[in-house]
Coordinates of C-alpha atoms and ligand atoms in Angstrom, one line a residue:
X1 CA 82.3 61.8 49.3
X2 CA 80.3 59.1 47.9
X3 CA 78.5 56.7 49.2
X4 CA 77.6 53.9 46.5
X5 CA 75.2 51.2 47.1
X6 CA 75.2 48.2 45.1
X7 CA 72.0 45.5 45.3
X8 CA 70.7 42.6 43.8
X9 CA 67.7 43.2 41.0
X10 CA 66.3 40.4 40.6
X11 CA 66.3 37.1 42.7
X12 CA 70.1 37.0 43.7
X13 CA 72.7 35.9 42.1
X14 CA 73.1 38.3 39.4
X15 CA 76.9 38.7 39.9
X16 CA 77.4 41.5 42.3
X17 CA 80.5 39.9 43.3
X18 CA 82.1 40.5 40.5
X19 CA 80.5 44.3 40.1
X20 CA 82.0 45.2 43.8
X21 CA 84.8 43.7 43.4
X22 CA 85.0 46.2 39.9
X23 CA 83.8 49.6 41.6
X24 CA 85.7 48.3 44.7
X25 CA 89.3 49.5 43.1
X26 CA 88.2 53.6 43.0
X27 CA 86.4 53.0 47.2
X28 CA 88.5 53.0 50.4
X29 CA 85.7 50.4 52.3
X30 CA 82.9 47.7 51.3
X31 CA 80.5 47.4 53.6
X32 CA 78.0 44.4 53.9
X33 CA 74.4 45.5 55.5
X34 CA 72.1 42.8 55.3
X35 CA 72.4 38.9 55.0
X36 CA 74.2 36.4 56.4
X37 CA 75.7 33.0 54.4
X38 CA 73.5 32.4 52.7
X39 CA 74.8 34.7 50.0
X40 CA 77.5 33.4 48.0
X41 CA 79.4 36.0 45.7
X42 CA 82.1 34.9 43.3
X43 CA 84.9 37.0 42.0
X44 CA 87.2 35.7 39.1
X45 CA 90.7 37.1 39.1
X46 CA 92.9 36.3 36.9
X47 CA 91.7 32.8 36.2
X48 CA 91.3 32.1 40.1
X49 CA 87.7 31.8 41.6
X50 CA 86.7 32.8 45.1
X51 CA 83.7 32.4 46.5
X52 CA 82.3 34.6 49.5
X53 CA 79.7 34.3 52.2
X54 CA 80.3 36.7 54.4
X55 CA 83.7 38.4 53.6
X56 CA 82.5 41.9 51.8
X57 CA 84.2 41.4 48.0
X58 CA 86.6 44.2 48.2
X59 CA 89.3 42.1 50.1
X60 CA 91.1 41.3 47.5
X61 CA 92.5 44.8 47.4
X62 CA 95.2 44.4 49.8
X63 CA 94.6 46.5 53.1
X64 CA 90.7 47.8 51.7
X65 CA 88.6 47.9 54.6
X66 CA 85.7 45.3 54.4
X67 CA 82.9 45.5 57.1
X68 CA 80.4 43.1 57.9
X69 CA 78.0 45.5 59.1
X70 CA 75.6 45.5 62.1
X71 CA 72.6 44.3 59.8
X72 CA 74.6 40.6 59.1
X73 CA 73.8 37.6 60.7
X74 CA 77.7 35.7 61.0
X75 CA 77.9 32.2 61.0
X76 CA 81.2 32.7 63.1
X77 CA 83.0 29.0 62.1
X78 CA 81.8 30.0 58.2
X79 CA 83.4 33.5 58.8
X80 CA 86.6 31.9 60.4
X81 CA 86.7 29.2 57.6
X82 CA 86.4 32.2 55.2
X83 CA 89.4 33.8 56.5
X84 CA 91.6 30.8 57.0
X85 CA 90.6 29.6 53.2
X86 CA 91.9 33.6 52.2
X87 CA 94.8 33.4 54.4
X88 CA 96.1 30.1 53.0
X89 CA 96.0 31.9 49.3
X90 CA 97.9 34.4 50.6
X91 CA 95.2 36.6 50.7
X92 CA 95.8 39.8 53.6
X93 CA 92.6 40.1 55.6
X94 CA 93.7 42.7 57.8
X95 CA 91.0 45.6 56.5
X96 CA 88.4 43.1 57.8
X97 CA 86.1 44.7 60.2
X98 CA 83.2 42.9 62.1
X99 CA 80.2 45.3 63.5
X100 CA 79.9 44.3 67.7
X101 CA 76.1 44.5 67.0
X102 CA 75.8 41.7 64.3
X103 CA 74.1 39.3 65.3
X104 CA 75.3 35.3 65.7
X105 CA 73.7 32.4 63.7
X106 CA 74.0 29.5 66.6
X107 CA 73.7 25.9 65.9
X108 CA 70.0 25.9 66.9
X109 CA 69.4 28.3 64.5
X110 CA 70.3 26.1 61.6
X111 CA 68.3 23.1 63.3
X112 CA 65.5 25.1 63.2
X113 CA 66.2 25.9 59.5
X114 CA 65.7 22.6 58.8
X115 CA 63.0 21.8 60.7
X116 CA 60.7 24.2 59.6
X117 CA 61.1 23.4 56.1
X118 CA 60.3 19.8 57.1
X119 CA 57.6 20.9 58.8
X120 CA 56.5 22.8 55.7
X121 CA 56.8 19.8 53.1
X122 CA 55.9 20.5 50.0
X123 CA 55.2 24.4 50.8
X124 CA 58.8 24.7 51.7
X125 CA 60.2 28.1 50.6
X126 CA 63.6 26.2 49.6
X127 CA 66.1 28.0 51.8
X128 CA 69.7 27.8 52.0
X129 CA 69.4 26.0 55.8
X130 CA 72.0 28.2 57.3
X131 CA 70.1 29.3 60.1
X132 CA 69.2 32.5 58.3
X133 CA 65.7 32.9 59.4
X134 CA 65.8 31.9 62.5
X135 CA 68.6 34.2 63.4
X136 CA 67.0 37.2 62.4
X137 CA 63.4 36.0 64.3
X138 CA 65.7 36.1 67.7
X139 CA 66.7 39.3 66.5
X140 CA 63.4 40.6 66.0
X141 CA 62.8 38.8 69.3
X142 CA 65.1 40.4 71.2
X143 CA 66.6 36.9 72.2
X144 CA 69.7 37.0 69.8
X145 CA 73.2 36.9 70.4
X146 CA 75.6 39.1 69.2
X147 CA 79.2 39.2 68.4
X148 CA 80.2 41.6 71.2
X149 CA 78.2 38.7 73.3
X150 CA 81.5 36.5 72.0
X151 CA 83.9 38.2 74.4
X152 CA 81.7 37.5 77.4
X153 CA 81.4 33.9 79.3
X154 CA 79.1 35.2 81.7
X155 CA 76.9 37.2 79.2
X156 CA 77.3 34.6 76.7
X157 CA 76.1 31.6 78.9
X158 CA 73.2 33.7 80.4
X159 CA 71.8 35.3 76.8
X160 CA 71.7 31.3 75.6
X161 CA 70.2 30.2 78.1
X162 CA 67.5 32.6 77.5
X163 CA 67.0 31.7 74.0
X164 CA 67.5 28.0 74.6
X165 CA 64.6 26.8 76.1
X166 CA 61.7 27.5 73.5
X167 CA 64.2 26.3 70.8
X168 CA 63.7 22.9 72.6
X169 CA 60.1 22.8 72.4
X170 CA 60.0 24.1 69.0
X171 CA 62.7 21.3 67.9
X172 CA 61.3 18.3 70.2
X173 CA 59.1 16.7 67.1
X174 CA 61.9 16.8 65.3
X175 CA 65.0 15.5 67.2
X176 CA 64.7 13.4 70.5
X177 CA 67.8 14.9 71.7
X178 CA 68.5 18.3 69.8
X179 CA 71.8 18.2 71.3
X180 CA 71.5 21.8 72.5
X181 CA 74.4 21.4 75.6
X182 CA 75.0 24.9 77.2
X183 CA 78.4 24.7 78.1
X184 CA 79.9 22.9 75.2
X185 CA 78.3 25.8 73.0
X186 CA 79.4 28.6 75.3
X187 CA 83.1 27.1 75.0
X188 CA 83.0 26.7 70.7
X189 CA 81.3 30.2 70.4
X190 CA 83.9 31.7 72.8
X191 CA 86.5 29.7 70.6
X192 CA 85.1 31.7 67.9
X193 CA 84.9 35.1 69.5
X194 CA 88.1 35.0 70.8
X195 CA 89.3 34.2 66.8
X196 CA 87.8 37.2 65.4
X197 CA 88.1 39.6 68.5
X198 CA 91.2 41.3 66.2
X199 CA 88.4 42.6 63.6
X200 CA 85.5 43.4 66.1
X201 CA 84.9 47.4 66.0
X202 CA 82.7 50.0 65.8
X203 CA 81.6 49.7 62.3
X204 CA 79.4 52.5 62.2
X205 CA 82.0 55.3 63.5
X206 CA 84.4 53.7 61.0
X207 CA 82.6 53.9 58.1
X208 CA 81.2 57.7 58.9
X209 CA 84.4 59.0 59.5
X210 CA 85.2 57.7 55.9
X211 CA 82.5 59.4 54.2
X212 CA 83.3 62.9 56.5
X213 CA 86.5 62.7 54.5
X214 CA 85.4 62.6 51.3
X215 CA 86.1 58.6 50.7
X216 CA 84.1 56.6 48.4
X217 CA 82.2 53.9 50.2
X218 CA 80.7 50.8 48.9
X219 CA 77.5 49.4 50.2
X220 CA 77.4 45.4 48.8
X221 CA 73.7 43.9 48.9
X222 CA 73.6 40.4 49.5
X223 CA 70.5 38.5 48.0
X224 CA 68.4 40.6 45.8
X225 CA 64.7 43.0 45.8
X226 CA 62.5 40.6 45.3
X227 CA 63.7 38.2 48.1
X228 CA 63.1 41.2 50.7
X229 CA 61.1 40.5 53.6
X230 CA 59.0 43.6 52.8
X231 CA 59.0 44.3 49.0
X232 CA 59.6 40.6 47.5
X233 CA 57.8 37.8 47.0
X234 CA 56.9 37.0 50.5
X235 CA 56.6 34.3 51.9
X236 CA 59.3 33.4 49.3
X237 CA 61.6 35.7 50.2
X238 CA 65.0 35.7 52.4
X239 CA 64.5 37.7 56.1
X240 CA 66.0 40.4 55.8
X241 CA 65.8 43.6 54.0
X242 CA 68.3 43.9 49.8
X243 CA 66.8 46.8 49.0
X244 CA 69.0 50.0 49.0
X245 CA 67.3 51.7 51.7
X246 CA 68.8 48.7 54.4
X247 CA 72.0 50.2 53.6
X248 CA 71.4 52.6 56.2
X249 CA 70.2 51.0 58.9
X250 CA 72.4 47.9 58.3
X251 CA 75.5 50.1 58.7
X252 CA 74.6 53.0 60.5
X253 CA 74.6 55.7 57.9
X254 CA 72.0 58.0 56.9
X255 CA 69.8 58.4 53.8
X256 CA 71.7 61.3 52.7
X257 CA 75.4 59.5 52.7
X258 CA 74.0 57.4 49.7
X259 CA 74.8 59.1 46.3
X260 CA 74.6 56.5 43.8
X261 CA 72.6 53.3 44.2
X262 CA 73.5 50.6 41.3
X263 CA 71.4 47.7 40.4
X264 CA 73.1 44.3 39.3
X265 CA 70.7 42.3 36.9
X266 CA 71.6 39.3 34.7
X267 CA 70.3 39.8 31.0
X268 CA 68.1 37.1 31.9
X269 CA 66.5 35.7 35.2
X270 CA 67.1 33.0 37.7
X271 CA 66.1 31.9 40.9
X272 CA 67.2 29.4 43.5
X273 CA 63.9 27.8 46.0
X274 CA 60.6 28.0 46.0
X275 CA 58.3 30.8 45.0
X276 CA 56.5 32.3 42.0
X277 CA 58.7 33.6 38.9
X278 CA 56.5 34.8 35.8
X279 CA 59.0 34.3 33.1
X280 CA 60.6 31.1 34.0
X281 CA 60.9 28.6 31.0
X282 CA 60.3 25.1 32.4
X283 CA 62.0 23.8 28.8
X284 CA 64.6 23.4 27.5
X285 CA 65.4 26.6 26.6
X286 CA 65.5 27.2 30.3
X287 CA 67.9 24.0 30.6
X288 CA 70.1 25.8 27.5
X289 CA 70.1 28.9 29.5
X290 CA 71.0 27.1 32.8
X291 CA 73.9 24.8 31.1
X292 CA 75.3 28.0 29.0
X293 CA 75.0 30.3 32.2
X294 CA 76.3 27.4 34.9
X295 CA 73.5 28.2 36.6
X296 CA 73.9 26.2 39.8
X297 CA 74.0 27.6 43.1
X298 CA 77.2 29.1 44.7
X299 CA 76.4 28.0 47.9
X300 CA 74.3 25.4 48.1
X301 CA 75.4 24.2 44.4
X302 CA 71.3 23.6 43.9
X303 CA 70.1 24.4 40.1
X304 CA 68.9 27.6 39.3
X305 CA 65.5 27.9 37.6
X306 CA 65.8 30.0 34.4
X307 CA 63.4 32.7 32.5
X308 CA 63.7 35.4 30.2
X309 CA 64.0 39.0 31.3
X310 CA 61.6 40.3 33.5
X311 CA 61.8 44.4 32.8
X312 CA 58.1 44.5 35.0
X313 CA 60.0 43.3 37.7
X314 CA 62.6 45.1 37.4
X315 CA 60.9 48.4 36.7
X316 CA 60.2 47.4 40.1
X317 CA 63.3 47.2 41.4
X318 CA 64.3 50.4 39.8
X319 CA 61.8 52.0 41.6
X320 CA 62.2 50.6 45.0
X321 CA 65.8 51.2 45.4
X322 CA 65.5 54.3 43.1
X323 CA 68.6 52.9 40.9
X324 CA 70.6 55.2 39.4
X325 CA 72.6 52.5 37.4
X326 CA 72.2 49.4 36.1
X327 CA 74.6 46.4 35.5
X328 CA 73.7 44.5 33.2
X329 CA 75.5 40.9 33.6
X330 CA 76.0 37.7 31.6
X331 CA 75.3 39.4 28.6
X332 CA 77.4 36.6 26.7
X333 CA 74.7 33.9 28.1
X334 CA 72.2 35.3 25.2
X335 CA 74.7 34.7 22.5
X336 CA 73.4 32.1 19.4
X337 CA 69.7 32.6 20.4
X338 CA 67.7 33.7 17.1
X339 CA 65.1 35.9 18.9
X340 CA 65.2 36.8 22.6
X341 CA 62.4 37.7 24.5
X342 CA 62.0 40.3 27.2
X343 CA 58.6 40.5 29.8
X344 CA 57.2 43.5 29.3
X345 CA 53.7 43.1 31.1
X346 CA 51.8 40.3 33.1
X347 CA 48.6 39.2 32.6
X348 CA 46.3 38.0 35.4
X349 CA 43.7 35.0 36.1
X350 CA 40.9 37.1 34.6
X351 CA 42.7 38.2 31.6
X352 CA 43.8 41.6 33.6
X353 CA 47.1 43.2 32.3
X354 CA 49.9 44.1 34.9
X355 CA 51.7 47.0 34.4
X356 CA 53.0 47.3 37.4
X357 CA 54.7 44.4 39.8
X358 CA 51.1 43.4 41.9
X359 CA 51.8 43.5 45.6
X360 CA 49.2 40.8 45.8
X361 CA 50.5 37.6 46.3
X362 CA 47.7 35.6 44.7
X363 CA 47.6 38.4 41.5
X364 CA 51.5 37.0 41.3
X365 CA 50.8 33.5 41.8
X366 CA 49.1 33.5 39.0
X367 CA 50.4 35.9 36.3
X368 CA 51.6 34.9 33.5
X369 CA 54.2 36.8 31.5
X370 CA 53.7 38.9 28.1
X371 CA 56.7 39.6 25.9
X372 CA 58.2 41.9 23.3
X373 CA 60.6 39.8 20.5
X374 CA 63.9 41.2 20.2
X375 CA 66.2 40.1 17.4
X376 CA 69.6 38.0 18.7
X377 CA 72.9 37.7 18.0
X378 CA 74.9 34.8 16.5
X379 CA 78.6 36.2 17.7
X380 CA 80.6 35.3 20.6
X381 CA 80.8 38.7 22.7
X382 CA 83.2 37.4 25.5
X383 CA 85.8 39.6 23.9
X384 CA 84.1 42.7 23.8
X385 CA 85.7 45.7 26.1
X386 CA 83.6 48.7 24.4
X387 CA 79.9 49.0 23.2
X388 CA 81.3 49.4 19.6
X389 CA 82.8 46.1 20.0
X390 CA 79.1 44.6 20.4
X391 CA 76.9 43.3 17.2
X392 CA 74.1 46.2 16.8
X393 CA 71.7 43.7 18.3
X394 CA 73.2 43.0 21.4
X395 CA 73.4 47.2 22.1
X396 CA 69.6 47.2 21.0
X397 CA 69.0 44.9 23.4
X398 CA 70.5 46.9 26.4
X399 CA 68.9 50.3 24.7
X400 CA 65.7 48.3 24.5
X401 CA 66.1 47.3 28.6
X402 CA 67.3 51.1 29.4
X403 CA 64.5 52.4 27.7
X404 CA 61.8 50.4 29.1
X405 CA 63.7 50.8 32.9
X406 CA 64.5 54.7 32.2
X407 CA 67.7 53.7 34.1
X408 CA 71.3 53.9 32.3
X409 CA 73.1 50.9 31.6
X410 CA 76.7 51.7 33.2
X411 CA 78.4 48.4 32.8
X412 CA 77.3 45.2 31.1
X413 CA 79.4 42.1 31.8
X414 CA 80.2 39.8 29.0
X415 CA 82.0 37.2 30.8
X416 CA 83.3 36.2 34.3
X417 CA 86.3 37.6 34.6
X418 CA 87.0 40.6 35.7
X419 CA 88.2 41.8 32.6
X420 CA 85.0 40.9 30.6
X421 CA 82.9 44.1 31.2
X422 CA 82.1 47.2 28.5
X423 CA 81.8 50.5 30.3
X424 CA 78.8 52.2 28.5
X425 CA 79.1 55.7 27.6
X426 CA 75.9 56.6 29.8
X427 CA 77.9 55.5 32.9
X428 CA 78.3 59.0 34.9
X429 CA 79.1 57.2 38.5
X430 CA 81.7 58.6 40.5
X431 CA 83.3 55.3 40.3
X432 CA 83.2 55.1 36.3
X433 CA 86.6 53.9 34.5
X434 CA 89.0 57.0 33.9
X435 CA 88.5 56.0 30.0
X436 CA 84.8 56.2 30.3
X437 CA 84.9 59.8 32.1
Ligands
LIG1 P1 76.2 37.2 43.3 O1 75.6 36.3 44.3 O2 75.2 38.2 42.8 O3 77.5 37.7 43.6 O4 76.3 36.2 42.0 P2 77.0 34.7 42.0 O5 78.4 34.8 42.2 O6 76.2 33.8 43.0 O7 76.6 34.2 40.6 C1 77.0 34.9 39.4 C2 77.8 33.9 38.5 O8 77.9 34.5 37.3 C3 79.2 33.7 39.0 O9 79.5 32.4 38.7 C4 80.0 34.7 38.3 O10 81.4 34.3 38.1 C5 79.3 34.7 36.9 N1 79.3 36.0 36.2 C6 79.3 37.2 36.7 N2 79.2 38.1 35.6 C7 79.2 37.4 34.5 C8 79.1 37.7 33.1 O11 79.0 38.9 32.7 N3 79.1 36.6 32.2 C9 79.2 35.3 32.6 N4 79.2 34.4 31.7 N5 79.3 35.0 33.9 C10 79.3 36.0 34.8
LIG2 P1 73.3 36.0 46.8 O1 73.8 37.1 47.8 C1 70.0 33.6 45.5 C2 67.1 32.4 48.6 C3 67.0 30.9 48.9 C4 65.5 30.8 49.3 C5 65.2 32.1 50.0 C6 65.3 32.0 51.5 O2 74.4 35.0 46.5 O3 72.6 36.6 45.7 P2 67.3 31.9 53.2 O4 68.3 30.8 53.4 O5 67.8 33.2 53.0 O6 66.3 31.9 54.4 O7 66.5 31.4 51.9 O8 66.3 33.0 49.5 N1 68.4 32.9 48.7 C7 69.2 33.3 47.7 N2 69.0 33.1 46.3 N3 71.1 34.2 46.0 C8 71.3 34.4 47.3 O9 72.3 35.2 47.7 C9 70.3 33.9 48.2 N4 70.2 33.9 49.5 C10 69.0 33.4 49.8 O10 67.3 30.1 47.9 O11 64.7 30.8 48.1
LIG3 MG1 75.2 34.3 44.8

C-alpha cells in the first residue's frame, strides 16, 4: 500500500493540479485534506482546461474515487457548480465522495471575509474572500456547520441560529442590513444538501479500507507551506494547515499510512496577496516572468507577484513536510534568460545572514535575498520528454536545486499539458512511469 501525499512548496500555485492529476493514473482515490475554494487547480488534457476548487484532480479518471475530506471547508453552491460544469462536459463524477464532517462555508462567512479586509485597509492580508477564514474560526469555535448538518432542518436551523447572532454584531459597521434571514438560508443550504446527499460518506473508513488493501492513495494539498497557519508566513498565511502532516488529520489516516510525501515547486516563485516574499523582483524581469508564466490567479484571476527561486525557503519546506520528492514545474518559464538566479541565503536588517527560514516575523519582514548565478538556456524545452532531451544547463539547474535541497527531483514539468513532463532518473516513487522504473 501507499499512501502518497502531494503539497504545495512554496506560496501555492505551483501546479499540483497538473502533478495529481499525473500520479493520479497508478492511485485508486485522491483525497483533499485541507482548504476550501479558495484553491484553484488546473489540469490540461488534451488541449482542454479545467479548473478545480474543490473537486480532488483525479476525476478525470472515470469512476477514481475523489474525497473532499473532513479537513475542507465546501462552499456547497461552488461544489454543485463544480459538478454541473463537469457533468455538462461529460465528465462522470460518480467516485466523488464528500466527508459528513467537512465543514460548510455560509454566506456570513464570506461577508465577513470581506469585511475584515475592509476593516484591515491597507494591512489586508489579500485573501481570496470566499469565506475561508471565517469558516475555519467557527470551526475552531465550535459554532460551524457541517455537511451532515445539510440533511437536518431541525439541526440545521438550530446550529445557525447559534452562530448567527455574533456574525451580526461583528458585520453591523459594515452592512445596515447583512441580510442574514434564517429561514431563507436554512431552505438554500438544505437545497444544497439534499444535491450532494448521493456523495456524502464516511470518508475516513473509505479511504482506510483502501490503503488495508494495498491501493495507492493520493493525498492533494491545496495552498502551499508557507501559507500554513502554523509554519508560514503568518499573519499572511491561509487558515488552515498545507503541510503534509494535515494529511492525517484532514482525512482520518495515521502518520504511518503516508509513504511518500512529494513537493510541487515552480522553477521560480510567485505569490498571490499580501505578505513578505524575499526574492520577489518588482521589475520587469518580474513582469517578463509573470507575462511568460501567465501568472494570474486561477481563482480570483488577481496578478501574481514574481521572484526568483527561493531554495532557503524551500529547504524549508523540505524539511517541514520531510519531502521525499520534488516536482519541479514550469521549467520552460526560465527559457531565453542569460543567467538565472537562485536564493541561497537571506540577509537580515543588521547585516545577519539566514541560513535557515527565520520563524520571526520581523527577521522576515525585513530580509533580503542573496543569490548564486546559474548560467541559462536560450532553447525552447516545451518538447522535452527525457532529461537528455534538456540543454546541459537546464539539468544543472535542477542538479544545482537538488543538491542544495538534498531532495530528488522526480518530475520536472516543461509545459502545461499533461504530456509536457521529463521523468528524472532519480524518481524511485511507487507511482514512477513504468519507463522510469
Ligand atoms: P495549483 O494551484 O498548484 O494546482 O496551480 P495552478 O493551477 O493555480 O497554477 C499553475 C499554472 O501553471 C496552471 O495554469 C497550469 O496549467 C500551469 N502549469 C503547470 N505546470 C506547468 C509547466 O510545467 N509549465 C508551464 N508553462 N505551465 C505549467
Ligand atoms: P492553490 O491551492 C495561492 C492565498 C490568498 C491570500 C492568503 C489567504 O490554488 O495553490 P484565504 O482566502 O485562503 O484566506 O487567503 O492565501 N491563497 C492562495 N494563494 N494559491 C492558493 O491555492 C491560495 N489559496 C489561498 O491569496 O494571500
Ligand atoms: Mg492554484
Amino acid at each position: 500500500m501507499a499512501g502518497i501525499v502531494i503539497v504545495g512548496a512554496q506560496w501555492g500555485d505551483e501546479g499540483k493540479g497538473k502533478v495529481v492529476d499525473l500520479l493520479a493514473e497508478r492511485a485508486e482515490a485522491v483525497v483533499r485534506f485541507q482548504g476550501g475554494n479558495n484553491a484553484g487547480h488546473t489540469i490540461i488534457r488534451d488541449g482542454e482546461t479545467f479548473k478545480f476548487h474543490l473537486i480532488p484532480s483525479g476525476i478525470l479518471y472515470p469512476g477514481r474515487k475523489c474525497v473532499i475530506g473532513n479537513g475542507c471547508v465546501i462552499d456547497p453552491k461552488v461544489l454543485t457548480d463544480e459538478i454541473d460544469g463537469l457533468k455538462a462536459r461529460g465528465i462522470d463524477v460518480s467516485g466523488l465522495r464528500i466527508s459528513a464532517n467537512a465543514h460548510v462555508i455560509m454566506p456570513y462567512h464570506m461577508l465577513l471575509d470581506h469585511a475584515g479586509e475592509a476593516r484591515l485597509g491597507k494591512l489586508q492580508i489579500g485573501t481570496t474572500r470566499r469565506g475561508i477564514g471565517p469558516c475555519y474560526a467557527d470551526k475552531a469555535s465550535r459554532l460551524g456547520i457541517r455537511v451532515q448538518d445539510l440533511l437536518d432542518e431541525k439541526i440545521l436551523k438550530k446550529k445557525i441560529t447559534a452562530a448567527i447572532e455574533p456574525k451580526r454584531l461583528a458585520l453591523r459597521p459594515f452592512a445596515k442590513d447583512p441580510s442574514l434571514d434564517l429561514h431563507s438560508m436554512a431552505e438554500e443550504y438544505l437545497t444544497y444538501g439534499h444535491r450532494i446527499e448521493q456523495f456524502i460518506a464516511d470518508t475516513s473508513s473509505l479511504v482506510w479500507d483502501l490503503l488495508d488493501t494495498g491501493k495507492n492513495v493520493i493525498f492533494e494539498g491545496a495552498q502551499g507551506v508557507l501559507l500554513d497557519i502554523d509554519h508560514g508566513t503568518y499573519p499572511f498565511v491561509t487558515s488552515s494547515n498545507p503541510v503534509a502532516g494535515a494529511a492525517t488529520t484532514g482525512s482520518g489516516v495515521g502518520p504511518r499510512d503516508i509513504d511518500e510525501v512529494w513537493g510541487v515547486a515552480k522553477a521560480y516563485v510567485t505569490r498571490v496577496g499580501a505578505g513578505p516574499f524575499p526574492t520577489e523582483l518588482d521589475d520587469d524581469l518580474g513582469a517578463e516572468l509573470r507575462e511568460r508564466g501567465g501568472e494570474f490567479g486561477t481563482t480570483t484571476g488577481r496578478p501574481r507577484r514574481t521572484g526568483w527561486l527561493d531554495l532557503v525557503a524551500l529547504k524549508y519546506a523540505a524539511r517541514i513536510n520531510t519531502l521525499t520528492s520534488l516536482a519541479i514545474t514550469k521549467l520552460d518559464v526560465l527559457s531565453g534568460f542569460d543567467r538565472l538566479h537562485v536564493c541561497t541565503r537571506y540577509r537580515g536588517e543588521e547585516g545577519a545572514i539566514f541560513d535557515r527560514f527565520p520563524y520571526h516575523q520581523s527577521v522576515l519582514h525585513h530580509a533580503t535575498a542573496e543569490y548564486e548565478e546559474l548560467p541559462g538556456w536560450k532553447e525552447d524545452i516545451s518538447l522535452a520528454r527525457s532529461e537528455s532531451d534538456l540543454p546541459a544547463t537546464a539539468r544543472e539547474y535542477l542538479q544545482y536545486v537538488s543538491d542544495f535541497v538534498g531532495i530528488p527531483v522526480a518530475i520536472v514539468g516543461v509545459g502545461p499539458g499533461r504530456e509536457q513532463i521529463i521523468w528524472t532518473s532519480s524518481s524511485q516513487s511507487s507511482l514512477a512511469a513504468p519507463t522510469a522504473a
